[in-house]
PDB file of C-alpha atoms in Angstrom:
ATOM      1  CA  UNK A   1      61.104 -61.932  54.214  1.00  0.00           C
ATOM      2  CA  UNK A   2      60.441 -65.004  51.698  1.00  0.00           C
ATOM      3  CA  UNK A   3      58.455 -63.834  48.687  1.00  0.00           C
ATOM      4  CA  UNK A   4      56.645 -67.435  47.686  1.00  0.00           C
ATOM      5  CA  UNK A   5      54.208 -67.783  44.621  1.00  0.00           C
ATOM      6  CA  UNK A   6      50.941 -66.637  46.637  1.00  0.00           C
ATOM      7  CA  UNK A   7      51.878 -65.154  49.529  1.00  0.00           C
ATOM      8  CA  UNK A   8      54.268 -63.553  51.721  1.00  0.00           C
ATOM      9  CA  UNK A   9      56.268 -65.005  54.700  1.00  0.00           C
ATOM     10  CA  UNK A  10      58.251 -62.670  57.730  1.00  0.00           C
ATOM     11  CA  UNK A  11      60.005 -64.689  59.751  1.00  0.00           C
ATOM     12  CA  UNK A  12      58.274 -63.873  63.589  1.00  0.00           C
ATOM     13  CA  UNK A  13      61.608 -62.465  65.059  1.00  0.00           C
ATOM     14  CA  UNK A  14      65.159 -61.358  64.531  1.00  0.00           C
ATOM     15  CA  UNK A  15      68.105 -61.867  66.580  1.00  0.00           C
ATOM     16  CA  UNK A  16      70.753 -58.983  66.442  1.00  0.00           C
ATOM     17  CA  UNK A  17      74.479 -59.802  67.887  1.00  0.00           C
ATOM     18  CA  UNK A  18      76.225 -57.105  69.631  1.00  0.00           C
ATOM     19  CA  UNK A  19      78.863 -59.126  71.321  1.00  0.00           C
ATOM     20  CA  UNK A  20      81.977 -58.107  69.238  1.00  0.00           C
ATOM     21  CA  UNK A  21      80.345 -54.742  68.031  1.00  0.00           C
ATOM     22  CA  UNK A  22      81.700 -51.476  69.847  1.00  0.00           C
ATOM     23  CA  UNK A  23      79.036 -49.037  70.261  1.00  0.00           C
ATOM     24  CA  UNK A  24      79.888 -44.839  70.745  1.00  0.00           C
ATOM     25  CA  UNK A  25      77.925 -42.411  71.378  1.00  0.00           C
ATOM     26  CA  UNK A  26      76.229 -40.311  73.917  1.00  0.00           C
ATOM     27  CA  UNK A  27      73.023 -41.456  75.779  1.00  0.00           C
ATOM     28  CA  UNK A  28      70.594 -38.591  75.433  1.00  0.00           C
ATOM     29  CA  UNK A  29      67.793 -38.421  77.625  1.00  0.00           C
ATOM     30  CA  UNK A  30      65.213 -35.126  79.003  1.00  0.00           C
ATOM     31  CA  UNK A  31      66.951 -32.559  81.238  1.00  0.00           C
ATOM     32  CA  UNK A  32      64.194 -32.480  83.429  1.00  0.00           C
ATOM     33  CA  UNK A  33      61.710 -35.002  84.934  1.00  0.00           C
ATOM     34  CA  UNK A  34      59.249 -32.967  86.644  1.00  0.00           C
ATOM     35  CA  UNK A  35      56.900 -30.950  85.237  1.00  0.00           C
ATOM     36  CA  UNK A  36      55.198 -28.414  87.264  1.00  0.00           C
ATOM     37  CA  UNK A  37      51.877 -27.209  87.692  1.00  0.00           C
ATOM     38  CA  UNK A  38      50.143 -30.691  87.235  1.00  0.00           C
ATOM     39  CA  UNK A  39      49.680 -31.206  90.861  1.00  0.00           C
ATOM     40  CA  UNK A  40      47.417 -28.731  91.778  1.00  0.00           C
ATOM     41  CA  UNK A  41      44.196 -29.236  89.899  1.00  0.00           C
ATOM     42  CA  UNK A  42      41.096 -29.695  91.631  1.00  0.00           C
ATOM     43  CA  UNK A  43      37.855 -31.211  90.233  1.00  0.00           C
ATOM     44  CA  UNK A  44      34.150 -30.939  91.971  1.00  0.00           C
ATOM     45  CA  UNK A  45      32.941 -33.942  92.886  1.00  0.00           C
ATOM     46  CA  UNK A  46      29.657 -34.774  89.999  1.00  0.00           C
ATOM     47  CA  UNK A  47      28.033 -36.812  92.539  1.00  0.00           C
ATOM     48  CA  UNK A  48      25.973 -34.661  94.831  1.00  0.00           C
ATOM     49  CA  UNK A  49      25.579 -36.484  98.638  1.00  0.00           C
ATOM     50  CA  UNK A  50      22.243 -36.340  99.838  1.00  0.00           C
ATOM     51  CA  UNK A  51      21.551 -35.741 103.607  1.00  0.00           C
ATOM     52  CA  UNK A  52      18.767 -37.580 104.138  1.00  0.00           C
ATOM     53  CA  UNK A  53      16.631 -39.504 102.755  1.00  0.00           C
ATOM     54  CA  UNK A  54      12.919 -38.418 104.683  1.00  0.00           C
ATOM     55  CA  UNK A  55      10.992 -38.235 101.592  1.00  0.00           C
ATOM     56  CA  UNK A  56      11.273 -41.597 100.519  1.00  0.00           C
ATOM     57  CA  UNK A  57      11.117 -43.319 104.040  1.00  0.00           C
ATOM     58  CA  UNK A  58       7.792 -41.609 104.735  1.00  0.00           C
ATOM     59  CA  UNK A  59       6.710 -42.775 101.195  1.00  0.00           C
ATOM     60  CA  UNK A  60       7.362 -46.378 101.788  1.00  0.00           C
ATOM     61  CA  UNK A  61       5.761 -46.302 105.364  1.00  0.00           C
ATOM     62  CA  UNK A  62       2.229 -44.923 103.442  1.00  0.00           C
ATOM     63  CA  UNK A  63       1.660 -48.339 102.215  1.00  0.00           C
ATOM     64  CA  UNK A  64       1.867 -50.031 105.845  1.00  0.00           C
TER      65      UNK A  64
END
């Protein structure tokens, strides 16, 4: 970071080097993946089908 007069400058990106480092340690990570119960929920559909649609087809044929 470059502190100027006015303003402030970062510098977009940093390059780290890890060529000649040596890195120990242990990789740690979740002991388990799956999580159960999340599978087996079931939603009702909001959208309600209709079977027919007589009402409107004998409307429409009034004005023949």
């Amino acid at each position: 970071m470059i502190h100027e007069a006015d303003r402030v400058v970062v510098k977009r990106s940093t390059a780290v080097n890890f060529n000649d480092a040596q890195v120990e340690g242990d990789l740690v990570k979740p002991e388990n993946d799956f999580v159960p119960g999340r599978d087996g929920a079931k939603f009702d559909n909001l959208i309600k089908l209709r079977k027919d649609f007589s009402r409107e087809l004998d409307k429409s044929a009034d004005g023949l």
